[in-house]
XYZ file of C-alpha atoms in Angstrom:
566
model
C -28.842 25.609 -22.491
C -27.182 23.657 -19.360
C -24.528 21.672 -20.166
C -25.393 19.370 -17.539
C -28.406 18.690 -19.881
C -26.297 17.790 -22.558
C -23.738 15.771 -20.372
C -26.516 13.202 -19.245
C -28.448 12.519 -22.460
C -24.958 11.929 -24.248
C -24.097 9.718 -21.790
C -27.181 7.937 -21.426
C -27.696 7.577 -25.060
C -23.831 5.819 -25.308
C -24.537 3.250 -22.626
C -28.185 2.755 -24.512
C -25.501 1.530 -27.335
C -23.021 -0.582 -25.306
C -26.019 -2.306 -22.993
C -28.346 -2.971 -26.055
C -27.180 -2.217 -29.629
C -23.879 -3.855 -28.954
C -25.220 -6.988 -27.776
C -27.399 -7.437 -30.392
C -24.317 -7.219 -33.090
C -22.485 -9.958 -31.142
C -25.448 -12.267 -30.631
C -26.782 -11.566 -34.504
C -24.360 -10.038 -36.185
C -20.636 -11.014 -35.586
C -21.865 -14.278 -33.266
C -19.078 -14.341 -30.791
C -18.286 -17.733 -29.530
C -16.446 -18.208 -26.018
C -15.361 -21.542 -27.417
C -13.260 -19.660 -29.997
C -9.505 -20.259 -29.691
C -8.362 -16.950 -30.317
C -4.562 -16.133 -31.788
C -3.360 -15.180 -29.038
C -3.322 -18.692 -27.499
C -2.624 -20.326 -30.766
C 0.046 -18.300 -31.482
C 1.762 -16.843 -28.061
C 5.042 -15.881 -28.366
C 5.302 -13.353 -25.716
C 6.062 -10.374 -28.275
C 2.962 -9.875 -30.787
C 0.461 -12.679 -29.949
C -0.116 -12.313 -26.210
C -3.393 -13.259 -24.110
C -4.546 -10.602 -22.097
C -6.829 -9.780 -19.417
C -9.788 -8.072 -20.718
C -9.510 -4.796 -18.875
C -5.582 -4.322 -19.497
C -6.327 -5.129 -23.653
C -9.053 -2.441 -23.536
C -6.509 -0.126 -21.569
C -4.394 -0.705 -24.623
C -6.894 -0.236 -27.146
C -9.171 2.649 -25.893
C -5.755 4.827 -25.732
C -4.536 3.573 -28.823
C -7.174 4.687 -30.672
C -8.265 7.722 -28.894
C -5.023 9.785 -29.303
C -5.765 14.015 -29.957
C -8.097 13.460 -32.650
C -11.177 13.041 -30.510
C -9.889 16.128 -28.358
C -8.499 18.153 -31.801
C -11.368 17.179 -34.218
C -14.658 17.918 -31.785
C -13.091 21.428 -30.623
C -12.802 22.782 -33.997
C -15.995 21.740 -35.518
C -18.084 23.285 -32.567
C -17.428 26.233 -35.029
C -20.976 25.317 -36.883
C -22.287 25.170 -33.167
C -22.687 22.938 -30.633
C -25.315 20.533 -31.929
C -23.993 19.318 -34.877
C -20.707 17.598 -33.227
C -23.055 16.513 -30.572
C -25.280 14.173 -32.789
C -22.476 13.544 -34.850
C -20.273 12.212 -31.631
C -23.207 10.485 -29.976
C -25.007 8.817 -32.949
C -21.958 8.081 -34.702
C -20.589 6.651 -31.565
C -23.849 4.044 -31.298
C -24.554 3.100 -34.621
C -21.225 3.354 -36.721
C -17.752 3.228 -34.642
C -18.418 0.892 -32.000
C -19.896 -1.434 -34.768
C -16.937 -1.008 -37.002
C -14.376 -1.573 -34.320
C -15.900 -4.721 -32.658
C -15.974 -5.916 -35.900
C -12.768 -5.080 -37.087
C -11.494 -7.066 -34.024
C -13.875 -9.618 -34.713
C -12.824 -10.664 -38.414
C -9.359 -9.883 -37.533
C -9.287 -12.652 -34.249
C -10.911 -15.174 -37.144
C -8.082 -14.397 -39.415
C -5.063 -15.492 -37.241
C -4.711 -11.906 -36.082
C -4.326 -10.426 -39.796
C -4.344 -6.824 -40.545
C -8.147 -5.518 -42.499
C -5.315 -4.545 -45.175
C -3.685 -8.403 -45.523
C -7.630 -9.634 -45.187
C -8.441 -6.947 -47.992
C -6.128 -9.409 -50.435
C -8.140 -12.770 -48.885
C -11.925 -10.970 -49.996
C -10.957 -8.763 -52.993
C -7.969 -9.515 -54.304
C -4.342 -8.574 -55.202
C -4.865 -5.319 -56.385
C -6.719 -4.566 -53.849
C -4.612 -5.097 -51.164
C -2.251 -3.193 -52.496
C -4.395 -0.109 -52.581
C -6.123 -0.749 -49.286
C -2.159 -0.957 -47.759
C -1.149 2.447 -49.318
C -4.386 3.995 -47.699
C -3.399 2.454 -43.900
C 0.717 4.215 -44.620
C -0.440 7.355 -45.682
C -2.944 7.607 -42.862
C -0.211 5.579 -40.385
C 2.241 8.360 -41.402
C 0.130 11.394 -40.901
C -0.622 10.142 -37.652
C 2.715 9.567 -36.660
C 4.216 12.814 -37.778
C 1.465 14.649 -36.526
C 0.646 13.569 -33.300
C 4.248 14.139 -32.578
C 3.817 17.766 -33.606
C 0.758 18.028 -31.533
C 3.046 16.484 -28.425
C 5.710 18.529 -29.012
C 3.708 21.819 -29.248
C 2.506 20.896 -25.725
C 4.932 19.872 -23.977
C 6.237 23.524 -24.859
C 3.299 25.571 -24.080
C 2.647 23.441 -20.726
C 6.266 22.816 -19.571
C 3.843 21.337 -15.920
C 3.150 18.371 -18.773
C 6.587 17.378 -19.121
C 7.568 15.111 -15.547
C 3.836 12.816 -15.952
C 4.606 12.715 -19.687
C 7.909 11.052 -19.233
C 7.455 9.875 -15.830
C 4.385 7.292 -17.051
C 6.997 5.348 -19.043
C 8.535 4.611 -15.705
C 5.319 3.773 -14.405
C 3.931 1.782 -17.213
C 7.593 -0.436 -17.041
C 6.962 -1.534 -13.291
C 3.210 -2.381 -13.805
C 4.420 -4.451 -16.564
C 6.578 -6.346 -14.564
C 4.160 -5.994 -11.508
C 1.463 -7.749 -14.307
C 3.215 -10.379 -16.067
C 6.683 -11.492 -14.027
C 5.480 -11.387 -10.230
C 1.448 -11.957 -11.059
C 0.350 -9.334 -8.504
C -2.904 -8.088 -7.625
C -4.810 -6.344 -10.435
C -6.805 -4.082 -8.497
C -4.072 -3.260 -6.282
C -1.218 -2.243 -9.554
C -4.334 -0.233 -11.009
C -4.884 1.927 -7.944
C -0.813 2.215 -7.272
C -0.251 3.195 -10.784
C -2.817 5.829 -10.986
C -2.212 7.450 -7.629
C 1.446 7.630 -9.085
C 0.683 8.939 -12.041
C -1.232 11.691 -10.571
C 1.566 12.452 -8.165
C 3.619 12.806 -10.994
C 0.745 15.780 -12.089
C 1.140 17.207 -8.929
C 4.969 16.687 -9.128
C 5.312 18.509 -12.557
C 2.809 20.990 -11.456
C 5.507 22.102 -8.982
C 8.687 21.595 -11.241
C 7.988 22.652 -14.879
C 10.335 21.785 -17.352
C 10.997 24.682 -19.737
C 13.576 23.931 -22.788
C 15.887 26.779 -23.995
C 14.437 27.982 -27.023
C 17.244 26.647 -29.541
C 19.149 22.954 -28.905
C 21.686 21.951 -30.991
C 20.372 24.187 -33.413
C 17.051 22.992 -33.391
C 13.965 24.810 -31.588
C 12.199 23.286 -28.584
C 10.030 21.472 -30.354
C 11.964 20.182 -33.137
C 13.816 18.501 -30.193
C 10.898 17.277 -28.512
C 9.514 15.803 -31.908
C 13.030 14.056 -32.554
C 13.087 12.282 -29.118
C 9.571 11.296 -29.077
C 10.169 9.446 -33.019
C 13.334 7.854 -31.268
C 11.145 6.641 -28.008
C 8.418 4.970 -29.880
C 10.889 3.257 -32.437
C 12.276 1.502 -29.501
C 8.850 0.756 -27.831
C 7.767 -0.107 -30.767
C 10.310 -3.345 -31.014
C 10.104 -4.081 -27.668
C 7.291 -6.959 -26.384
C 3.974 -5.245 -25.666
C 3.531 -6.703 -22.693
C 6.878 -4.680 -21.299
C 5.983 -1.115 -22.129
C 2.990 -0.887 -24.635
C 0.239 -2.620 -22.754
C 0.972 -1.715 -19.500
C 1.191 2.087 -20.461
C -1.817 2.426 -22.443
C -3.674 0.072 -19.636
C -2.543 2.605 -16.836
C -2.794 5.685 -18.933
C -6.341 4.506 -20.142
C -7.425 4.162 -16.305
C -5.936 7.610 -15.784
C -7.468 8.698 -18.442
C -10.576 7.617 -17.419
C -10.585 9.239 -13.773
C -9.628 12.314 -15.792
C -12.597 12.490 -17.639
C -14.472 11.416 -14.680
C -12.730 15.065 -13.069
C -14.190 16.956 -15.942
C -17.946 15.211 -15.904
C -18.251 15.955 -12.314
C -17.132 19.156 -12.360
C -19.862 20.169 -14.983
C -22.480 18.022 -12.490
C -21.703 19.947 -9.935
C -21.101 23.510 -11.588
C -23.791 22.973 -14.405
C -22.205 25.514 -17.034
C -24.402 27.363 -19.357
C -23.550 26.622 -22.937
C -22.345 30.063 -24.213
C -21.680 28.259 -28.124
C -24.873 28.660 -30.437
C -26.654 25.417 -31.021
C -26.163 25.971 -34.772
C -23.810 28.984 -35.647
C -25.305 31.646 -37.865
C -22.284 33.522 -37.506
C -19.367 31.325 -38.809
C -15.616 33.488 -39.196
C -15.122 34.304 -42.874
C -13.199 31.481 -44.486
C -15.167 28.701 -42.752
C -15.713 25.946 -45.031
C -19.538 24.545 -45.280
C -20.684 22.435 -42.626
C -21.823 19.580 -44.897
C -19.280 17.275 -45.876
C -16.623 19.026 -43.269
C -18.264 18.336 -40.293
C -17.790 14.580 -41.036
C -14.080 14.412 -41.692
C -13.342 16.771 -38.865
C -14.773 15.182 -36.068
C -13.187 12.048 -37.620
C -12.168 9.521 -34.474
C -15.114 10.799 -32.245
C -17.806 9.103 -34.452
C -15.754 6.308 -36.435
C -12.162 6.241 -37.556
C -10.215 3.807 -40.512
C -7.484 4.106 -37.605
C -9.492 2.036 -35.064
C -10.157 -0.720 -37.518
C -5.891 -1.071 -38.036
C -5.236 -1.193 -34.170
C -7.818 -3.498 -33.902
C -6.671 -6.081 -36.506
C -3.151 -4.215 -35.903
C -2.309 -4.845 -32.243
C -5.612 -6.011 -30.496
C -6.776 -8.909 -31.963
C -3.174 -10.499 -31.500
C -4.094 -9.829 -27.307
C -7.918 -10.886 -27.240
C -8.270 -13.486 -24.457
C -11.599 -14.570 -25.298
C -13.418 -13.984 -28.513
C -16.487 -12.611 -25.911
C -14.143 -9.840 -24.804
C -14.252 -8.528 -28.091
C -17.448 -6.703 -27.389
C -15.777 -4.857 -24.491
C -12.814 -4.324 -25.927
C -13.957 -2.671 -29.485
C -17.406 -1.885 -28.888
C -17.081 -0.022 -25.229
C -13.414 1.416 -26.679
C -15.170 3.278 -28.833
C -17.717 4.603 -26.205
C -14.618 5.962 -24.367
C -13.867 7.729 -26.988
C -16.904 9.240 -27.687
C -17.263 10.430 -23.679
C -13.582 11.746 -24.207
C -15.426 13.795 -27.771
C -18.391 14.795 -25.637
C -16.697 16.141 -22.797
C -14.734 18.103 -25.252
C -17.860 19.617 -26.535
C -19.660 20.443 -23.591
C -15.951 21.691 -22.493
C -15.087 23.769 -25.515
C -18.905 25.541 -25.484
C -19.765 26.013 -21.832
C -15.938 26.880 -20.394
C -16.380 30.472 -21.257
C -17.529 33.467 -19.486
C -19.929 34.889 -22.423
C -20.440 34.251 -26.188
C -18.205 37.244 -27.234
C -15.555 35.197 -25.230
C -16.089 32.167 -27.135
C -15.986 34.181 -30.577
C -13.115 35.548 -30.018
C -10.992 32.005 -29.125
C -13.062 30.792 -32.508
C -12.098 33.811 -34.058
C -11.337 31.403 -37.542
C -11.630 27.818 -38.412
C -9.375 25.333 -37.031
C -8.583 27.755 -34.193
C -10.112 25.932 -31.656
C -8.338 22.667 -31.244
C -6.348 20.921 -27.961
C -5.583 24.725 -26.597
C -9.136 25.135 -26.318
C -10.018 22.056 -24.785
C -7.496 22.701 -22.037
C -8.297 26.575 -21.446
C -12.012 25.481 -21.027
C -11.822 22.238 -19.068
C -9.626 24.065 -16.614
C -11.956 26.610 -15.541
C -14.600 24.068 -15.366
C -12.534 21.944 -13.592
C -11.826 24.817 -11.179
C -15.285 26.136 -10.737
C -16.802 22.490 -9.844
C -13.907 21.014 -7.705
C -11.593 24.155 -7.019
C -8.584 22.393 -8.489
C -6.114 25.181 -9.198
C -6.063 26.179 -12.821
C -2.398 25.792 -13.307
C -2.836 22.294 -12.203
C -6.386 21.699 -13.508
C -4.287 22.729 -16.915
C -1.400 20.177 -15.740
C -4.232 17.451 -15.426
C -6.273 18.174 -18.738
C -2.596 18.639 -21.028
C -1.338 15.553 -19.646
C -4.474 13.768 -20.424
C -4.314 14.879 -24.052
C -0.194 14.266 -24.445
C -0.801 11.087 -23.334
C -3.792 9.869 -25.645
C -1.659 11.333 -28.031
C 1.869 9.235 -27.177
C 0.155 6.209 -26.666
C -1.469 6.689 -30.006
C 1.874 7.205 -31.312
C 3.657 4.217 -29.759
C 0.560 2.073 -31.252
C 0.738 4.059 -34.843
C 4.743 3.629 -34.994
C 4.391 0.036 -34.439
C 1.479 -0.858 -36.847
C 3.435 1.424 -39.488
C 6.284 -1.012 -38.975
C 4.070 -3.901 -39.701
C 2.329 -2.231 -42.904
C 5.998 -1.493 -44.268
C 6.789 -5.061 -43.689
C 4.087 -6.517 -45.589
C 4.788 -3.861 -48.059
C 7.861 -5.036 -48.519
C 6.883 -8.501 -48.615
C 4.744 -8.016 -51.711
C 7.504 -7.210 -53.417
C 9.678 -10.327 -52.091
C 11.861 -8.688 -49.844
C 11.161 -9.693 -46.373
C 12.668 -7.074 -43.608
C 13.209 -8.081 -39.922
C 11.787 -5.860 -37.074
C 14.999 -3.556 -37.186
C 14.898 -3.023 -40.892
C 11.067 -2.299 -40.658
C 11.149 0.104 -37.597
C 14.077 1.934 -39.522
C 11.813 2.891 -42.282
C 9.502 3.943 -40.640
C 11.798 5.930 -38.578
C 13.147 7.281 -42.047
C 9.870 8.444 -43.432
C 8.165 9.558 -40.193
C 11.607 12.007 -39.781
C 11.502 12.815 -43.571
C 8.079 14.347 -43.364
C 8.640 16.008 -40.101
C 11.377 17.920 -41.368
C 10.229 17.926 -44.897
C 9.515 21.618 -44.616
C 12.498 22.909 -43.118
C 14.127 22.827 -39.525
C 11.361 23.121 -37.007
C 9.661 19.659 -37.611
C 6.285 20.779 -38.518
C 6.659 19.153 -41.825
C 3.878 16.906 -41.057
C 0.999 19.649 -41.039
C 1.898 19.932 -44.784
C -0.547 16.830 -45.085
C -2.692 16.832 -42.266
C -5.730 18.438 -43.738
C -5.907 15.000 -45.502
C -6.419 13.277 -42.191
C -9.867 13.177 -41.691
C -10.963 12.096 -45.506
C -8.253 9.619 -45.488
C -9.310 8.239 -42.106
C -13.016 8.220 -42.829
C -12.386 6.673 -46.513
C -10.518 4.154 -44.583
C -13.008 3.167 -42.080
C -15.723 2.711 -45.892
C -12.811 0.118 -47.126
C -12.951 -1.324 -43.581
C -16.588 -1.542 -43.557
C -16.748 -3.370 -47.024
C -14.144 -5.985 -45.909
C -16.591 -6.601 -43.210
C -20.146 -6.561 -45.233
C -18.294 -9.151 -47.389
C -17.581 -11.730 -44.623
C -21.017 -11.132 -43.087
C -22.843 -11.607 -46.911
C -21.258 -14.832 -46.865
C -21.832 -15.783 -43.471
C -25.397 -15.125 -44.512
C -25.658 -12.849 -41.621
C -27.410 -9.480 -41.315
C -25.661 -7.572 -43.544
C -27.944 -4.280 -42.585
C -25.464 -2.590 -40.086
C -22.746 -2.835 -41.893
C -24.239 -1.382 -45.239
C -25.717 1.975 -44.366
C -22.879 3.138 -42.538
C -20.992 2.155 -45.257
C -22.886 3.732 -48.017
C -23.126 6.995 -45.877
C -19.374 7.360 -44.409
C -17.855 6.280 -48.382
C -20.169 9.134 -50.163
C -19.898 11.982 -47.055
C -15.932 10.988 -47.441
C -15.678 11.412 -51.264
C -17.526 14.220 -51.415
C -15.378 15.803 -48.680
C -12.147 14.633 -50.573
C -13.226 16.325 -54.175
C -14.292 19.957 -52.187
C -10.521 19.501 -50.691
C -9.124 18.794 -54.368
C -10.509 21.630 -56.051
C -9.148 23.711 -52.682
C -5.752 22.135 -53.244
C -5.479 23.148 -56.640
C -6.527 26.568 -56.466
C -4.075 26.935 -53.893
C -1.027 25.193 -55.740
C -0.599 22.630 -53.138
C 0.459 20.164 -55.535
C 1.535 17.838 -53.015
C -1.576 17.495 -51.450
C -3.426 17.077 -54.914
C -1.021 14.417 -55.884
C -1.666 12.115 -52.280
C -5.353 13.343 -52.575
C -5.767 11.878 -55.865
C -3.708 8.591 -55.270
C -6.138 8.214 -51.944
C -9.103 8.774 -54.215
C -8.494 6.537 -56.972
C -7.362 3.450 -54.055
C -10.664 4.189 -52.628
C -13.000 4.316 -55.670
C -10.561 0.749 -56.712
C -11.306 -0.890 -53.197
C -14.680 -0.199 -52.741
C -15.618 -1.354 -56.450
C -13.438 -4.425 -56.386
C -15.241 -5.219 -52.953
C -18.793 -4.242 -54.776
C -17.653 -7.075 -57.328
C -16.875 -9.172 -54.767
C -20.443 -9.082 -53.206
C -21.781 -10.179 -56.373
C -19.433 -12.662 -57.593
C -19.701 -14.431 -53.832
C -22.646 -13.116 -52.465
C -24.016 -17.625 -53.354
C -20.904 -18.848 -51.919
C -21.739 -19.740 -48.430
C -18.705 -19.031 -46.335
C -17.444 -21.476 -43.020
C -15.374 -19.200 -40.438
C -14.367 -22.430 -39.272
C -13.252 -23.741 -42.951
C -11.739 -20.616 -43.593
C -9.348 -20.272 -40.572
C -8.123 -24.405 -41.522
C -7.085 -22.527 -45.686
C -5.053 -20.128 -43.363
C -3.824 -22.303 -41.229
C -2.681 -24.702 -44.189
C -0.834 -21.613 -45.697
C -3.417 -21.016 -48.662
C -4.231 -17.549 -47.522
C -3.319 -14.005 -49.726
């Protein structure tokens, strides 16, 4: 098969879902009103709460979200073959993540900006909340701890990465000021800050920046991971309009003209997929395709970590309640273009089958090395960019969906410890907050000894506890919309479907756990498992107990306002 074949009914398919399906959920479904006073005009403060032009919030939020996972999670599961991921990615993309982000935004903007974990205590209750909350810092902390492994790594093994890595902070800090303090052009930043940013490629293309292999008695990366925990605590305290916006705006534009790079290069050199459609031949050791292929692919179909940067970060920036649809619904279509291209790159950027076999040798061996291996050579055999700096281009890309990820992740973590906190009648200021999460991020790091790689301990937890997420998500929603009396339909099915694939996936990786001795992982698995199964009953016994008690939006946001909200 032709990738380019592949490439165009993807693509044509996700704009089928942005053009049509997601105007139907905000006419029908989630009824988004331009008159709608969003937060971030009732409550501007110029830190949090902060209106934003629609393209610079979706900047924010389509990096945010998209981090490694979409790069990470696709590569691997091409394993089973190529088709698989590919309905997965594209169908998932349509009918379940941009649904669940726009309306994760959504209920969030009619909830004064709240978290889905604070709204969790409004719709289900106490106990509830509680459990929803230790789902979002277990999945907040994995992120955290592993996306700064996945950095790290590299920024080591593609030292060319290391000047546009650090050299967008720069960037991001004058199109801030460019943005907000002397009003300038739009246009004009956009197309300044991405012609720097590229420089910067070319720039660090030239000049790699190779560490010793030991500093201060720690290896490369160890380093690396420690400086990157100590750059997003401070980001993360700083106003988003200084550094976080502006550098997930820019990078997301980047971003964007990166991908565009790899989709015309397999236009114009039309690939054959070497991958099987469906692999017959899976490595010894490969788990079964059904649940795994679910959790794996994870953020490029729907993610529980979209829904809490939506009601984390977003929905304290939305403008108008209208831009929502861009915003969350067409953020998640980026991220399913940035999953597809993956696929097409991680099948078709091989010489032969025997080529591809040997990279996916075992599972999990794919991954971000993969992606950047392939895309290069595609990148060099459409638009004969050099393959060191096609490989500066492609690493950069996924360091920096990663970092800005990261920034977003160590903030919301300092919001979630916070409210934590709160519930227990301690309140913490911004300092105090960012230090524990600080603390715990570096604690499981370098829980397993020197190197920093403590993290990966829980990582194969990551894509059950992000997909369980997204099913707790999804109830908060169907509960809103069943008293709404709105069509309830859209939310449901995905529900039902992502909640069963998810617990099913969690109980294979239990029984793996155990046989293995992993007892750490059994003991978070079954804490996530048992908050789940609580949520997602107490929600069920919500819909019944409310499902005649006609809910007003309107009504509700004047309880909040008057201070009678959980």
């Amino acid at each position: 098969m032709q990738s380019l074949i592949m490439a165009v009914v993807g693509v044509l398919m996700m704009l089928f879902g942005y053009f049509l399906y997601s105007k139907f959920l905000s006419k029908r479904v989630y009824k988004l009103s331009p008159d709608y006073r969003t937060p971030s005009h009732k409550y501007q403060g110029g830190v949090d709460y902060v209106p934003t032009n629609k393209w610079v919030l979706w900047g924010h939020h389509f990096t945010s979200v998209a981090g490694a996972a979409p790069i990470v999670g696709p590569a691997v599961a091409v394993i089973w073959g190529w088709l698989p991921a590919f309905l997965w990615v594209t169908l998932g993309t349509i009918f379940f993540a941009g649904m669940h982000d726009l309306g994760a935004l959504w209920a969030s903007a009619r909830h004064k900006g709240r978290s889905i974990g604070t709204l969790s205590g409004r719709y289900i209750g106490g106990s509830g909340r509680v459990l929803f909350l230790v789902v979002i810092f277990f999945l907040l902390l994995m992120v955290n701890a592993v996306f700064a492994v996945v950095i790290a790594d590299l920024l080591v093994s593609t030292p060319t990465a290391v000047i546009p890595t650090w050299g967008a902070i720069a960037v991001a800090l004058v199109i801030g000021q460019a943005i907000y303090r002397f009003k300038w052009n739009l246009p004009l930043v956009s197309i300044v800050g991405v012609v720097a940013l590229y420089a910067l490629m070319v720039l660090g293309d030239r000049f790699p920046v190779e560490l010793p292999e030991t500093i201060l008695g720690l290896s490369a990366s160890a380093f690396w991971i420690i400086v990157l925990f100590l750059y997003a605590g401070i980001a993360s305290m700083l106003p988003v309009w200084m550094l976080l916006q502006p550098r997930d705006y820019i990078n997301g534009l980047q971003l964007f003209v990166g991908l565009g790079l790899l989709y015309l290069s397999i236009f114009i050199s039309n690939p054959t997929v070497v991958a099987p459609a469906i692999n017959q031949n899976v490595p010894e050791g490969t788990p079964g395709i059904m649940p795994l292929l679910f959790v794996t692919v994870a953020c490029g179909a729907i993610s529980g970590f979209h829904g809490v940067v939506s009601s984390g970060t977003s929905s304290k920036q939305l403008d108008k309640e209208t831009d929502a649809r861009f915003v969350g619904y067409f953020g998640a279509v980026g991220e399913g273009l940035l999953a597809l291209g993956t696929i097409i790159a991680t099948t078709s950027g091989f010489a032969t089958l025997a080529a591809w076999e040997e990279v996916y040798s075992a599972f999990e061996e794919g991954g971000a090395a993969a992606f950047v291996d392939a895309g290069s050579t595609i990148l060099n055999a459409g638009l004969a960019i050099p393959e060191s700096l096609s490989a500066t281009i492609l690493a950069t890309m996924a360091v920096l969906f990663a970092a800005t990820t990261m920034d977003t992740g160590v903030r919301l973590q300092r919001f979630v410890t916070a409210v934590i906190f709160e519930l227990f009648g301690v309140r913490l200021n911004v300092f105090l907050a960012t230090l524990i999460t600080l603390v715990t991020g570096f604690g499981l790091a370098f829980s397993a000894g020197g190197d920093g790689r403590g993290g990966m301990i829980i990582w194969p937890l990551f894509g059950t506890t992000n997909q369980l997420l997204a099913a707790l998500t999804l109830s908060i929603l169907a509960i809103i919309l069943l008293r709404t009396k709105r069509p309830v339909w859209p939310v449901i099915i995905p529900l039902v479907f992502v909640f069963f694939v998810s617990m099913y996936a969690a109980i294979i990786q239990l029984g793996t756990f155990i046989a293995d001795g992993q007892w750490l992982l059994v003991v978070i698995d079954v804490i996530i498992l048992i908050a789940a199964v609580w949520v997602v009953l107490a929600a069920i016994s919500s819909m019944v107990r409310t499902r005649n008690k006609p809910l007003d939006l309107d009504a509700e946001m004047d309880d909040i306002e008057a201070g009678t909200s959980v």
